[in-house]
């Protein structure tokens, strides 16, 4: 009896060990389709749930299919890197759907459109060029570049230039203008690509300018002088600019204090008075406006009442135009037109 128990225990232990270490060989009726590039395995074999637990069956199918996928990976050529076996996966064959739509192509810039129209092809330039001054290869752009004119300590003054003009300051100013122009062109290309409005004052770079925009540009250019356009001459038949705003005026801090004293006394007088100050002109205008509104409402309500009576008479006597309905025998029927307009009106003798 004891021997039987030991054998049973050993058999159970072997079965548990076999469950843990299953064979790497898996047999299927239909072979799986593999896409090793995406680590994907497609099993077309039908799943039989007769007399089996659903979770247990799914767990067994997942284990077998994963084992087959690992077997396919081990068939690929492997190499050792940092004491680890590495396998390079092939290109995937299954097209997976995207989470988001593909990005739209960037619209061409103004220069790209011009280059395509003229057939100009972009040529790749080398990063290093020969510097004749230092007799060495240097970068084309950036720090320690070749032909760097900013390091010159002497600049020849042109014949046509002013002798007292600072050529170094002129060069720096020209460089700043070029940088600002490039930045403006970059922002304009972005605005054109996103179909946004380019912010700015004066003439905004657009194909056609409206009359108000041109007037605003002229106003900005006129007030851009040192005197803020005070001594600027106007053109013939030029109108005064509108909505230019008013300049705030402040009282001087030092000088005659009598005006300030008078304003403070008036303010204290208003604050101490029990009855509030009433602007008679404003009050009268407000009352007149309210009276006019009341009369208008009464007139409209009266007009609506007449319109209702007219509609009722027309409905009772028929249409306004045309012959009236005949009355009882021996009586003269009123005309439809008179009855429709005012049923209370008496008919005169013929």
Coordinates of C-alpha atoms in Angstrom, one line a residue:
X1 CA 0.0 0.0 0.0
X2 CA 2.8 2.3 0.9
X3 CA 4.6 1.5 -2.4
X4 CA 1.4 2.4 -4.3
X5 CA 1.3 5.7 -2.6
X6 CA 4.9 6.5 -3.5
X7 CA 4.3 5.6 -7.1
X8 CA 1.3 7.8 -7.2
X9 CA 3.2 10.7 -5.7
X10 CA 6.0 10.2 -8.2
X11 CA 3.6 10.0 -11.2
X12 CA 1.8 13.1 -10.0
X13 CA 5.1 15.0 -9.7
X14 CA 6.2 13.9 -13.2
X15 CA 2.9 15.1 -14.6
X16 CA 3.2 18.5 -12.9
X17 CA 6.8 18.8 -14.2
X18 CA 5.6 17.9 -17.7
X19 CA 2.9 20.5 -17.5
X20 CA 5.5 23.1 -16.6
X21 CA 8.0 22.1 -19.2
X22 CA 5.9 21.3 -22.3
X23 CA 7.4 20.3 -25.5
X24 CA 8.4 23.0 -28.1
X25 CA 6.8 20.9 -30.8
X26 CA 3.2 21.8 -31.5
X27 CA 1.1 20.1 -34.1
X28 CA -1.8 21.9 -35.8
X29 CA -4.2 20.8 -38.5
X30 CA -3.7 24.0 -40.4
X31 CA -0.4 25.8 -40.4
X32 CA -0.3 29.3 -38.9
X33 CA 0.4 32.4 -41.0
X34 CA 3.3 34.3 -39.5
X35 CA 4.4 38.0 -39.9
X36 CA 7.6 37.9 -37.9
X37 CA 8.3 41.6 -38.6
X38 CA 5.2 42.5 -36.6
X39 CA 5.5 39.5 -34.3
X40 CA 2.1 38.4 -35.5
X41 CA 0.7 34.8 -35.8
X42 CA -2.7 34.1 -37.4
X43 CA -4.4 30.8 -36.3
X44 CA -7.3 29.7 -38.6
X45 CA -7.9 26.4 -36.8
X46 CA -11.4 26.2 -35.2
X47 CA -11.6 26.2 -31.4
X48 CA -13.5 23.3 -29.9
X49 CA -15.2 24.1 -26.6
X50 CA -17.0 20.8 -26.0
X51 CA -16.5 19.6 -22.4
X52 CA -13.6 22.0 -21.8
X53 CA -13.3 25.2 -19.8
X54 CA -13.2 28.3 -21.9
X55 CA -10.4 30.0 -20.0
X56 CA -8.3 26.9 -19.9
X57 CA -8.7 26.4 -23.7
X58 CA -7.8 30.0 -24.5
X59 CA -4.7 29.7 -22.2
X60 CA -3.6 26.6 -24.0
X61 CA -4.1 28.1 -27.5
X62 CA -2.2 31.2 -26.5
X63 CA 0.7 29.1 -25.2
X64 CA 0.9 26.9 -28.4
X65 CA 0.7 29.8 -30.8
X66 CA 3.3 31.8 -28.9
X67 CA 5.6 28.7 -29.0
X68 CA 5.2 28.4 -32.7
X69 CA 6.0 32.1 -33.1
X70 CA 9.1 31.7 -31.0
X71 CA 10.1 28.8 -33.1
X72 CA 9.8 30.9 -36.3
X73 CA 12.0 33.6 -34.6
X74 CA 14.7 31.0 -33.8
X75 CA 14.9 30.1 -37.5
X76 CA 16.3 33.5 -38.3
X77 CA 20.0 34.1 -38.3
X78 CA 21.2 35.3 -34.8
X79 CA 24.3 37.1 -33.7
X80 CA 25.8 37.8 -30.3
X81 CA 26.1 41.3 -29.0
X82 CA 27.2 42.0 -25.4
X83 CA 26.9 38.4 -24.5
X84 CA 23.2 38.4 -25.7
X85 CA 21.8 36.7 -28.7
X86 CA 20.2 39.2 -31.1
X87 CA 17.9 38.5 -34.1
X88 CA 17.2 41.0 -36.8
X89 CA 13.5 40.9 -37.7
X90 CA 12.5 41.0 -41.4
X91 CA 10.4 43.7 -42.9
X92 CA 6.7 43.4 -41.9
X93 CA 4.2 42.2 -44.5
X94 CA 0.9 43.1 -42.8
X95 CA -0.2 46.8 -43.0
X96 CA -1.5 47.9 -39.6
X97 CA -4.0 50.7 -39.5
X98 CA -2.8 54.1 -38.3
X99 CA -4.1 55.7 -35.1
X100 CA -4.2 59.2 -36.7
X101 CA -4.5 60.3 -40.4
X102 CA -1.2 60.7 -42.2
X103 CA 0.2 64.3 -42.1
X104 CA -0.5 66.5 -45.0
X105 CA 2.3 67.5 -47.4
X106 CA 3.8 70.8 -46.7
X107 CA 2.9 73.4 -49.3
X108 CA 5.8 74.8 -51.3
X109 CA 7.3 78.2 -50.3
X110 CA 7.4 81.1 -52.7
X111 CA 11.0 80.4 -53.6
X112 CA 10.3 76.7 -54.2
X113 CA 7.4 77.7 -56.6
X114 CA 9.7 80.1 -58.4
X115 CA 12.5 77.5 -58.6
X116 CA 10.1 74.9 -60.0
X117 CA 8.8 77.4 -62.6
X118 CA 12.3 78.4 -63.7
X119 CA 13.7 74.9 -63.5
X120 CA 16.3 75.8 -60.9
X121 CA 17.7 72.6 -59.2
X122 CA 19.1 72.7 -55.7
X123 CA 22.8 71.9 -55.6
X124 CA 24.4 70.5 -52.4
X125 CA 27.3 72.5 -51.2
X126 CA 30.2 71.2 -49.2
X127 CA 30.6 72.3 -45.6
X128 CA 34.3 73.2 -45.9
X129 CA 35.8 75.8 -48.3
X130 CA 39.4 77.0 -48.7
X131 CA 40.2 80.3 -46.9
X132 CA 42.8 82.3 -48.8
X133 CA 43.6 84.5 -45.9
X134 CA 44.4 81.8 -43.3
X135 CA 45.5 79.2 -45.9
X136 CA 43.4 76.4 -44.4
X137 CA 40.0 74.7 -44.8
X138 CA 37.3 76.3 -42.9
X139 CA 33.5 76.0 -42.5
X140 CA 31.3 77.7 -45.0
X141 CA 28.9 79.1 -42.2
X142 CA 28.9 79.6 -38.5
X143 CA 31.8 80.0 -36.0
X144 CA 35.3 80.4 -37.5
X145 CA 33.9 80.4 -41.0
X146 CA 35.9 81.3 -44.1
X147 CA 35.9 84.9 -45.4
X148 CA 34.5 86.2 -42.1
X149 CA 34.2 89.9 -42.7
X150 CA 33.1 90.6 -39.1
X151 CA 36.7 90.0 -37.9
X152 CA 38.1 92.8 -40.1
X153 CA 39.7 95.7 -38.2
X154 CA 39.9 97.9 -41.3
X155 CA 37.2 98.7 -43.9
X156 CA 37.8 100.6 -47.1
X157 CA 35.4 103.5 -47.5
X158 CA 33.7 103.6 -50.9
X159 CA 34.2 106.7 -53.1
X160 CA 30.4 107.4 -53.2
X161 CA 29.9 107.0 -49.5
X162 CA 30.0 109.7 -46.8
X163 CA 33.5 110.1 -45.4
X164 CA 32.2 110.5 -41.9
X165 CA 29.9 107.5 -42.0
X166 CA 30.7 104.6 -39.7
X167 CA 31.1 101.6 -42.0
X168 CA 31.1 99.1 -39.1
X169 CA 27.8 100.3 -37.9
X170 CA 26.5 100.3 -41.5
X171 CA 27.5 96.7 -41.9
X172 CA 25.9 95.6 -38.6
X173 CA 22.7 97.4 -39.5
X174 CA 22.6 95.7 -42.9
X175 CA 23.1 92.3 -41.3
X176 CA 20.2 93.0 -38.9
X177 CA 18.0 94.0 -41.7
X178 CA 18.8 90.8 -43.6
X179 CA 18.1 88.6 -40.6
X180 CA 14.8 90.5 -40.0
X181 CA 13.8 90.0 -43.6
X182 CA 14.5 86.3 -43.6
X183 CA 12.5 85.9 -40.4
X184 CA 9.6 87.8 -41.9
X185 CA 9.7 85.6 -45.0
X186 CA 9.7 82.5 -42.8
X187 CA 6.7 83.7 -40.9
X188 CA 4.9 84.6 -44.1
X189 CA 5.5 81.2 -45.5
X190 CA 4.0 79.6 -42.4
X191 CA 1.0 81.9 -42.5
X192 CA 0.5 81.0 -46.2
X193 CA 0.7 77.3 -45.4
X194 CA -1.8 77.5 -42.5
X195 CA -4.0 80.1 -44.3
X196 CA -3.6 82.5 -41.4
X197 CA -3.6 86.2 -41.3
X198 CA -0.1 87.9 -41.2
X199 CA -0.1 90.3 -38.2
X200 CA 1.4 93.7 -38.8
X201 CA 0.8 97.4 -39.3
X202 CA 0.5 99.3 -42.5
X203 CA 0.7 97.4 -45.8
X204 CA 0.2 93.7 -45.0
X205 CA 1.8 91.6 -47.7
X206 CA -1.2 90.5 -49.7
X207 CA -2.1 90.4 -53.4
X208 CA -4.7 93.2 -53.2
X209 CA -5.1 96.0 -50.6
X210 CA -8.4 97.5 -49.7
X211 CA -9.0 101.2 -49.4
X212 CA -9.1 101.2 -45.6
X213 CA -5.8 99.3 -45.4
X214 CA -4.1 101.8 -47.8
X215 CA -5.5 104.7 -45.7
X216 CA -4.1 103.1 -42.6
X217 CA -0.7 102.6 -44.2
X218 CA -0.6 106.2 -45.2
X219 CA -1.6 107.3 -41.7
X220 CA 1.1 105.2 -40.1
X221 CA 3.8 106.4 -42.6
X222 CA 2.8 110.0 -42.0
X223 CA 3.0 109.7 -38.2
X224 CA 6.4 107.9 -38.3
X225 CA 8.4 111.1 -38.5
X226 CA 10.2 112.7 -35.5
X227 CA 7.4 115.3 -35.2
X228 CA 4.7 112.6 -35.4
X229 CA 3.4 114.0 -38.7
X230 CA 2.8 117.5 -37.3
X231 CA 4.8 119.3 -40.1
X232 CA 4.0 116.7 -42.8
X233 CA 2.4 118.1 -45.9
X234 CA -0.9 116.6 -47.1
X235 CA -1.7 115.4 -50.5
X236 CA -4.2 117.1 -52.7
X237 CA -7.8 116.2 -51.8
X238 CA -6.6 114.1 -48.9
X239 CA -9.2 113.6 -46.1
X240 CA -8.5 113.8 -42.4
X241 CA -7.7 110.3 -40.9
X242 CA -10.5 108.8 -38.8
X243 CA -10.3 107.0 -35.5
X244 CA -6.8 108.2 -34.9
X245 CA -7.4 108.6 -31.2
X246 CA -6.9 111.5 -28.8
X247 CA -3.8 112.1 -26.9
X248 CA -4.2 112.2 -23.2
X249 CA -3.3 115.5 -21.5
X250 CA -2.0 115.6 -17.9
X251 CA -1.7 118.5 -15.6
X252 CA 1.9 119.7 -14.8
X253 CA 3.3 118.5 -11.5
X254 CA 4.9 121.8 -10.7
X255 CA 3.5 125.3 -11.4
X256 CA 0.3 127.1 -10.5
X257 CA -1.6 125.2 -7.7
X258 CA -4.7 127.4 -7.8
X259 CA -6.3 125.2 -10.5
X260 CA -5.6 122.1 -8.5
X261 CA -6.9 123.7 -5.3
X262 CA -10.2 124.7 -7.1
X263 CA -10.8 121.2 -8.4
X264 CA -10.2 119.6 -4.9
X265 CA -12.6 122.1 -3.3
X266 CA -15.3 121.3 -5.9
X267 CA -14.9 117.6 -5.3
X268 CA -15.2 118.1 -1.5
X269 CA -18.3 120.2 -2.0
X270 CA -20.0 117.5 -4.1
X271 CA -19.1 114.8 -1.5
X272 CA -20.4 116.9 1.4
X273 CA -23.7 117.8 -0.2
X274 CA -26.6 115.5 0.8
X275 CA -28.6 115.9 -2.4
X276 CA -26.9 114.6 -5.5
X277 CA -26.2 116.9 -8.4
X278 CA -28.6 116.5 -11.2
X279 CA -27.8 117.2 -14.8
X280 CA -31.0 118.9 -16.0
X281 CA -30.1 118.6 -19.7
X282 CA -29.4 114.9 -19.4
X283 CA -32.6 114.3 -17.3
X284 CA -34.8 116.2 -19.8
X285 CA -33.4 114.3 -22.7
X286 CA -33.9 111.0 -21.0
X287 CA -37.6 111.9 -20.2
X288 CA -38.2 113.0 -23.8
X289 CA -36.7 109.8 -25.1
X290 CA -38.9 107.7 -22.8
X291 CA -42.0 109.7 -23.9
X292 CA -41.3 109.1 -27.5
X293 CA -40.8 105.4 -26.9
X294 CA -44.1 105.2 -25.1
X295 CA -45.9 107.0 -27.9
X296 CA -44.4 104.7 -30.4
X297 CA -45.5 101.6 -28.5
X298 CA -49.0 103.0 -28.2
X299 CA -49.2 103.8 -31.9
X300 CA -48.0 100.3 -32.8
X301 CA -50.5 98.6 -30.5
X302 CA -53.3 100.7 -32.0
X303 CA -52.2 99.8 -35.5
X304 CA -52.3 96.1 -34.6
X305 CA -55.9 96.5 -33.3
X306 CA -57.1 98.1 -36.5
X307 CA -55.4 95.3 -38.5
X308 CA -57.2 92.7 -36.5
X309 CA -60.6 94.4 -37.1
X310 CA -59.9 94.6 -40.8
X311 CA -59.1 91.0 -41.0
X312 CA -62.2 90.0 -39.0
X313 CA -64.5 92.1 -41.3
X314 CA -62.9 90.7 -44.4
X315 CA -63.5 87.2 -43.1
X316 CA -67.1 87.8 -42.2
X317 CA -68.0 89.6 -45.5
X318 CA -65.8 87.7 -47.8
X319 CA -62.9 89.3 -49.7
X320 CA -62.7 93.1 -49.8
X321 CA -62.7 93.3 -53.6
X322 CA -65.5 91.8 -55.8
X323 CA -69.3 91.8 -55.5
X324 CA -70.9 91.5 -52.1
X325 CA -73.0 88.6 -51.1
X326 CA -76.7 88.8 -51.7
X327 CA -78.9 89.3 -48.7
X328 CA -82.4 88.1 -48.0
X329 CA -85.3 88.8 -50.4
X330 CA -86.5 92.4 -50.4
X331 CA -83.3 93.8 -48.9
X332 CA -80.3 95.3 -50.7
X333 CA -77.1 93.5 -50.0
X334 CA -74.1 95.7 -49.2
X335 CA -71.1 95.7 -51.4
X336 CA -68.3 93.4 -50.5
X337 CA -65.8 96.2 -50.6
X338 CA -67.6 98.4 -48.1
X339 CA -68.5 95.5 -45.9
X340 CA -64.9 94.2 -45.9
X341 CA -63.3 97.6 -44.9
X342 CA -65.7 98.9 -42.3
X343 CA -68.9 96.9 -41.5
X344 CA -70.3 99.7 -39.4
X345 CA -70.5 102.2 -42.3
X346 CA -74.1 102.9 -43.5
X347 CA -74.9 102.7 -47.2
X348 CA -76.3 105.9 -48.6
X349 CA -79.2 106.4 -50.9
X350 CA -78.8 106.1 -54.6

